[in-house]
PDB file of C-alpha atoms in Angstrom:
ATOM      1  CA  MET A   1     -44.142   2.942 -64.262  1.00 28.00           C
ATOM      2  CA  ARG A   2     -47.413   4.274 -62.787  1.00 34.00           C
ATOM      3  CA  TYR A   3     -51.006   3.291 -62.985  1.00 36.00           C
ATOM      4  CA  ASP A   4     -53.148   6.264 -63.849  1.00 41.00           C
ATOM      5  CA  PRO A   5     -56.575   5.502 -65.247  1.00 45.00           C
ATOM      6  CA  ALA A   6     -57.048   7.198 -68.560  1.00 44.00           C
ATOM      7  CA  PRO A   7     -59.303  10.198 -68.002  1.00 46.00           C
ATOM      8  CA  ASN A   8     -62.773   9.635 -69.344  1.00 52.00           C
ATOM      9  CA  SER A   9     -64.089  12.930 -70.645  1.00 54.00           C
ATOM     10  CA  ARG A  10     -67.583  11.399 -70.917  1.00 55.00           C
ATOM     11  CA  VAL A  11     -67.992  11.032 -67.115  1.00 60.00           C
ATOM     12  CA  ILE A  12     -70.159  13.903 -65.865  1.00 56.00           C
ATOM     13  CA  GLU A  13     -70.155  12.972 -62.170  1.00 56.00           C
ATOM     14  CA  GLY A  14     -70.025  10.181 -59.645  1.00 58.00           C
ATOM     15  CA  ALA A  15     -72.696   9.462 -57.082  1.00 53.00           C
ATOM     16  CA  HIS A  16     -71.384  10.231 -53.604  1.00 52.00           C
ATOM     17  CA  ALA A  17     -74.043   8.169 -51.826  1.00 52.00           C
ATOM     18  CA  ALA A  18     -73.600   5.108 -54.100  1.00 55.00           C
ATOM     19  CA  PRO A  19     -69.973   4.420 -54.968  1.00 54.00           C
ATOM     20  CA  GLY A  20     -69.604   2.869 -58.367  1.00 57.00           C
ATOM     21  CA  GLN A  21     -72.439   4.816 -59.985  1.00 61.00           C
ATOM     22  CA  LEU A  22     -71.483   7.255 -62.714  1.00 63.00           C
ATOM     23  CA  ARG A  23     -73.276   9.475 -65.148  1.00 62.00           C
ATOM     24  CA  PHE A  24     -71.906   9.681 -68.690  1.00 65.00           C
ATOM     25  CA  GLU A  25     -72.300  12.548 -71.128  1.00 66.00           C
ATOM     26  CA  GLY A  26     -74.212  11.634 -74.265  1.00 67.00           C
ATOM     27  CA  ASP A  27     -76.349   8.889 -72.651  1.00 66.00           C
ATOM     28  CA  GLU A  28     -79.838   9.416 -73.981  1.00 67.00           C
ATOM     29  CA  ASP A  29     -81.655   9.178 -70.645  1.00 69.00           C
ATOM     30  CA  ASP A  30     -78.861  10.902 -68.642  1.00 66.00           C
ATOM     31  CA  SER A  31     -79.334   8.267 -65.961  1.00 68.00           C
ATOM     32  CA  TRP A  32     -76.867   6.840 -63.365  1.00 55.00           C
ATOM     33  CA  GLN A  33     -75.062   3.701 -64.403  1.00 60.00           C
ATOM     34  CA  ASP A  34     -73.610   1.091 -62.111  1.00 56.00           C
ATOM     35  CA  VAL A  35     -69.941   0.750 -62.921  1.00 57.00           C
ATOM     36  CA  ASP A  36     -67.918  -1.848 -61.037  1.00 55.00           C
ATOM     37  CA  VAL A  37     -64.595  -0.200 -60.051  1.00 58.00           C
ATOM     38  CA  ARG A  38     -63.228  -3.152 -58.093  1.00 62.00           C
ATOM     39  CA  GLU A  39     -60.908  -4.068 -60.947  1.00 63.00           C
ATOM     40  CA  GLN A  40     -59.452  -0.573 -61.019  1.00 64.00           C
ATOM     41  CA  GLN A  41     -59.015  -0.755 -57.202  1.00 69.00           C
ATOM     42  CA  THR A  42     -57.178  -4.093 -57.644  1.00 72.00           C
ATOM     43  CA  ILE A  43     -54.812  -2.430 -60.092  1.00 72.00           C
ATOM     44  CA  GLU A  44     -54.173   0.406 -57.730  1.00 74.00           C
ATOM     45  CA  VAL A  45     -53.395  -2.095 -54.913  1.00 77.00           C
ATOM     46  CA  LEU A  46     -50.917  -3.859 -57.270  1.00 78.00           C
ATOM     47  CA  ARG A  47     -49.259  -0.543 -58.049  1.00 78.00           C
ATOM     48  CA  ARG A  48     -48.921   0.307 -54.345  1.00 82.00           C
ATOM     49  CA  LEU A  49     -47.637  -3.201 -53.520  1.00 83.00           C
ATOM     50  CA  ARG A  50     -45.018  -2.828 -56.264  1.00 83.00           C
ATOM     51  CA  ASP A  51     -43.840   0.558 -55.087  1.00 86.00           C
ATOM     52  CA  ALA A  52     -43.963  -0.140 -51.286  1.00 87.00           C
ATOM     53  CA  ASN A  53     -40.791  -0.754 -49.338  1.00 87.00           C
ATOM     54  CA  GLY A  54     -40.223  -2.638 -46.090  1.00 86.00           C
ATOM     55  CA  PRO A  55     -40.662  -6.134 -44.734  1.00 89.00           C
ATOM     56  CA  ARG A  56     -44.448  -6.078 -44.547  1.00 87.00           C
ATOM     57  CA  ALA A  57     -44.795  -5.137 -48.231  1.00 86.00           C
ATOM     58  CA  ALA A  58     -42.284  -7.859 -49.235  1.00 87.00           C
ATOM     59  CA  GLU A  59     -44.256 -10.421 -47.201  1.00 89.00           C
ATOM     60  CA  LEU A  60     -47.566  -9.387 -48.793  1.00 87.00           C
ATOM     61  CA  ARG A  61     -46.078  -9.668 -52.285  1.00 88.00           C
ATOM     62  CA  LYS A  62     -44.929 -13.254 -51.484  1.00 89.00           C
ATOM     63  CA  GLN A  63     -48.390 -14.293 -50.362  1.00 90.00           C
ATOM     64  CA  ILE A  64     -50.033 -13.646 -53.704  1.00 89.00           C
ATOM     65  CA  ARG A  65     -49.993 -16.927 -55.575  1.00 92.00           C
ATOM     66  CA  SER A  66     -53.078 -16.549 -57.849  1.00 93.00           C
ATOM     67  CA  LEU A  67     -54.620 -13.412 -59.321  1.00 89.00           C
ATOM     68  CA  GLY A  68     -57.530 -12.611 -61.642  1.00 87.00           C
ATOM     69  CA  VAL A  69     -58.006  -9.038 -62.741  1.00 84.00           C
ATOM     70  CA  GLY A  70     -59.890  -7.227 -65.492  1.00 77.00           C
ATOM     71  CA  THR A  71     -60.412  -3.761 -66.910  1.00 76.00           C
ATOM     72  CA  LEU A  72     -63.649  -2.179 -68.040  1.00 68.00           C
ATOM     73  CA  PRO A  73     -63.872  -0.160 -71.249  1.00 64.00           C
ATOM     74  CA  ARG A  74     -65.039   3.065 -69.640  1.00 56.00           C
ATOM     75  CA  LEU A  75     -62.565   3.249 -66.746  1.00 55.00           C
ATOM     76  CA  GLY A  76     -59.088   3.076 -68.091  1.00 64.00           C
ATOM     77  CA  GLY A  77     -56.386   2.149 -70.555  1.00 75.00           C
ATOM     78  CA  PRO A  78     -54.897  -1.234 -71.320  1.00 84.00           C
ATOM     79  CA  PHE A  79     -53.742  -3.570 -68.570  1.00 85.00           C
ATOM     80  CA  ASP A  80     -49.956  -3.541 -68.308  1.00 88.00           C
ATOM     81  CA  VAL A  81     -48.617  -6.973 -67.318  1.00 91.00           C
ATOM     82  CA  ARG A  82     -45.464  -5.279 -66.014  1.00 91.00           C
ATOM     83  CA  TRP A  83     -47.524  -4.209 -62.948  1.00 87.00           C
ATOM     84  CA  LEU A  84     -47.254  -7.855 -61.838  1.00 91.00           C
ATOM     85  CA  THR A  85     -43.507  -8.209 -61.824  1.00 91.00           C
ATOM     86  CA  CYS A  86     -43.191  -7.593 -58.104  1.00 90.00           C
ATOM     87  CA  LEU A  87     -45.258 -10.714 -57.409  1.00 92.00           C
ATOM     88  CA  THR A  88     -42.369 -13.169 -57.393  1.00 91.00           C
ATOM     89  CA  GLU A  89     -44.476 -16.084 -55.982  1.00 95.00           C
ATOM     90  CA  LEU A  90     -47.358 -15.698 -58.466  1.00 95.00           C
ATOM     91  CA  GLU A  91     -48.180 -19.068 -59.975  1.00 96.00           C
ATOM     92  CA  ARG A  92     -51.404 -18.400 -61.836  1.00 95.00           C
ATOM     93  CA  VAL A  93     -52.748 -15.225 -63.446  1.00 95.00           C
ATOM     94  CA  GLY A  94     -55.812 -14.395 -65.491  1.00 93.00           C
ATOM     95  CA  VAL A  95     -56.165 -10.976 -67.105  1.00 91.00           C
ATOM     96  CA  TYR A  96     -59.572 -10.166 -68.665  1.00 88.00           C
ATOM     97  CA  SER A  97     -59.354  -6.853 -70.417  1.00 86.00           C
ATOM     98  CA  HIS A  98     -61.891  -4.795 -72.370  1.00 83.00           C
ATOM     99  CA  THR A  99     -59.164  -2.243 -73.012  1.00 83.00           C
ATOM    100  CA  GLY A 100     -56.280  -4.365 -74.333  1.00 87.00           C
ATOM    101  CA  ILE A 101     -53.176  -5.831 -72.724  1.00 90.00           C
ATOM    102  CA  VAL A 102     -49.651  -4.519 -73.036  1.00 90.00           C
ATOM    103  CA  GLY A 103     -46.275  -5.704 -71.690  1.00 92.00           C
ATOM    104  CA  ALA A 104     -47.169  -9.388 -72.052  1.00 92.00           C
ATOM    105  CA  SER A 105     -43.429 -10.338 -72.251  1.00 93.00           C
ATOM    106  CA  ALA A 106     -43.233  -9.430 -68.531  1.00 94.00           C
ATOM    107  CA  LEU A 107     -44.716 -12.878 -67.819  1.00 95.00           C
ATOM    108  CA  SER A 108     -41.192 -14.168 -68.344  1.00 94.00           C
ATOM    109  CA  GLU A 109     -40.033 -12.115 -65.315  1.00 95.00           C
ATOM    110  CA  LEU A 110     -42.296 -14.002 -62.914  1.00 95.00           C
ATOM    111  CA  PRO A 111     -40.159 -16.901 -61.698  1.00 95.00           C
ATOM    112  CA  ALA A 112     -42.935 -19.008 -60.201  1.00 96.00           C
ATOM    113  CA  LEU A 113     -45.611 -18.416 -62.909  1.00 96.00           C
ATOM    114  CA  ARG A 114     -46.915 -21.666 -64.294  1.00 95.00           C
ATOM    115  CA  HIS A 115     -50.302 -20.751 -65.805  1.00 96.00           C
ATOM    116  CA  ALA A 116     -51.374 -17.549 -67.575  1.00 95.00           C
ATOM    117  CA  SER A 117     -54.607 -16.613 -69.370  1.00 94.00           C
ATOM    118  CA  LEU A 118     -54.824 -13.367 -71.263  1.00 93.00           C
ATOM    119  CA  PHE A 119     -58.181 -12.325 -72.720  1.00 91.00           C
ATOM    120  CA  ALA A 120     -58.513  -9.087 -74.655  1.00 88.00           C
ATOM    121  CA  PHE A 121     -62.166  -8.668 -75.596  1.00 82.00           C
ATOM    122  CA  MET A 122     -63.646  -7.092 -78.664  1.00 70.00           C
ATOM    123  CA  THR A 123     -61.132  -5.533 -81.057  1.00 68.00           C
ATOM    124  CA  ASN A 124     -58.487  -4.862 -78.414  1.00 73.00           C
ATOM    125  CA  SER A 125     -55.078  -6.432 -78.619  1.00 86.00           C
ATOM    126  CA  ILE A 126     -52.550  -8.389 -76.617  1.00 89.00           C
ATOM    127  CA  ARG A 127     -49.213  -6.720 -77.247  1.00 87.00           C
ATOM    128  CA  ASP A 128     -45.519  -7.120 -76.562  1.00 88.00           C
ATOM    129  CA  LEU A 129     -45.216 -10.920 -76.667  1.00 87.00           C
ATOM    130  CA  ASP A 130     -41.531 -10.676 -77.702  1.00 86.00           C
ATOM    131  CA  GLY A 131     -39.382 -11.932 -74.901  1.00 87.00           C
ATOM    132  CA  ILE A 132     -41.955 -14.205 -73.339  1.00 88.00           C
ATOM    133  CA  SER A 133     -39.916 -17.209 -74.404  1.00 87.00           C
ATOM    134  CA  ARG A 134     -37.375 -16.351 -71.653  1.00 91.00           C
ATOM    135  CA  SER A 135     -39.821 -17.854 -69.139  1.00 92.00           C
ATOM    136  CA  ARG A 136     -38.461 -21.019 -67.535  1.00 91.00           C
ATOM    137  CA  SER A 137     -41.630 -21.900 -65.571  1.00 94.00           C
ATOM    138  CA  LEU A 138     -44.685 -21.207 -67.782  1.00 93.00           C
ATOM    139  CA  GLU A 139     -46.500 -24.504 -68.461  1.00 93.00           C
ATOM    140  CA  SER A 140     -49.759 -23.218 -69.913  1.00 93.00           C
ATOM    141  CA  LEU A 141     -50.593 -20.028 -71.761  1.00 92.00           C
ATOM    142  CA  GLN A 142     -53.995 -19.159 -73.046  1.00 92.00           C
ATOM    143  CA  LEU A 143     -54.381 -16.162 -75.380  1.00 89.00           C
ATOM    144  CA  SER A 144     -57.897 -15.277 -76.403  1.00 87.00           C
ATOM    145  CA  PHE A 145     -59.065 -12.723 -78.927  1.00 80.00           C
ATOM    146  CA  GLY A 146     -56.649  -9.859 -78.969  1.00 67.00           C
ATOM    147  CA  GLY A 147     -55.611  -9.506 -82.621  1.00 75.00           C
ATOM    148  CA  LEU A 148     -52.555 -11.559 -81.880  1.00 76.00           C
ATOM    149  CA  GLY A 149     -50.775 -11.325 -85.203  1.00 71.00           C
ATOM    150  CA  ASP A 150     -47.229 -12.760 -85.256  1.00 73.00           C
ATOM    151  CA  LEU A 151     -46.837 -15.520 -82.627  1.00 80.00           C
ATOM    152  CA  ARG A 152     -43.200 -16.474 -83.414  1.00 80.00           C
ATOM    153  CA  ALA A 153     -42.223 -15.077 -80.008  1.00 76.00           C
ATOM    154  CA  LEU A 154     -43.908 -18.107 -78.462  1.00 81.00           C
ATOM    155  CA  SER A 155     -41.993 -20.676 -80.507  1.00 82.00           C
ATOM    156  CA  GLU A 156     -39.160 -20.991 -78.026  1.00 82.00           C
ATOM    157  CA  LEU A 157     -41.269 -21.485 -74.894  1.00 84.00           C
ATOM    158  CA  GLU A 158     -39.788 -24.808 -73.910  1.00 83.00           C
ATOM    159  CA  THR A 159     -41.779 -25.358 -70.750  1.00 84.00           C
ATOM    160  CA  LEU A 160     -45.243 -25.218 -72.327  1.00 81.00           C
ATOM    161  CA  ARG A 161     -47.163 -28.474 -72.139  1.00 78.00           C
ATOM    162  CA  HIS A 162     -49.730 -29.684 -74.598  1.00 61.00           C
ATOM    163  CA  PRO A 163     -53.047 -29.975 -72.688  1.00 57.00           C
ATOM    164  CA  THR A 164     -53.631 -33.568 -73.852  1.00 51.00           C
ATOM    165  CA  ALA A 165     -50.067 -34.778 -73.448  1.00 48.00           C
ATOM    166  CA  ARG A 166     -49.679 -37.631 -70.952  1.00 50.00           C
ATOM    167  CA  GLN A 167     -47.571 -36.854 -67.935  1.00 50.00           C
ATOM    168  CA  PRO A 168     -44.925 -39.354 -66.774  1.00 52.00           C
ATOM    169  CA  ALA A 169     -45.888 -41.457 -63.750  1.00 53.00           C
ATOM    170  CA  GLY A 170     -45.262 -39.627 -60.412  1.00 51.00           C
ATOM    171  CA  ARG A 171     -45.936 -36.192 -61.656  1.00 46.00           C
TER     172      ARG A 171
END
C-alpha cells in the first residue's frame, strides 16, 4: 500500500517562493491560489511511519494517540484508513475528506481506538465498512455525509455506547 497523490492535470505550476501556492489551468483569471498542503504532508508522514523499521519508528508510532487529518479536493484521491493501521496506540481519530474515505473497516485493526469520526464532504462516500464490527474497543463512531448506504456492517459493534446512556458509577 502506498500513498501517491492522484495527479492533477489542471495544475500548471507551483510557486517556488511561496510553498502552497498553485496555478490551475482553466481558472478565468489565471491567478495563483493558496492551497494548504499540510494535510497531504501529514499523509506522507503516516506512510513513512508505517513503512519505517527500527526502534525509533516503533516508538514514534506508539506516541500517536490522537490524530486529525483531511484531504482537499484538488490535491489527491480518497483517504485510505488502512494508512493508520500501524498506529497501535491510536485512541481517537478524525478524518475530514473532500475526496472520500476508503478502507473504513481498518478501524477494527486499531486495538486502542475508542473514538472515530469520519466526514466525507459533498457527494463523496465512506466505503468499506464491512468488517468494522470486529473492533473490540470502539466506543463512539460518527459518520457524516458520505452516501453511506447499507449500514448493516455496524450492527454487531458491541462496544459502541449511546451518547446519552448513563454510565455506571465509577466509570
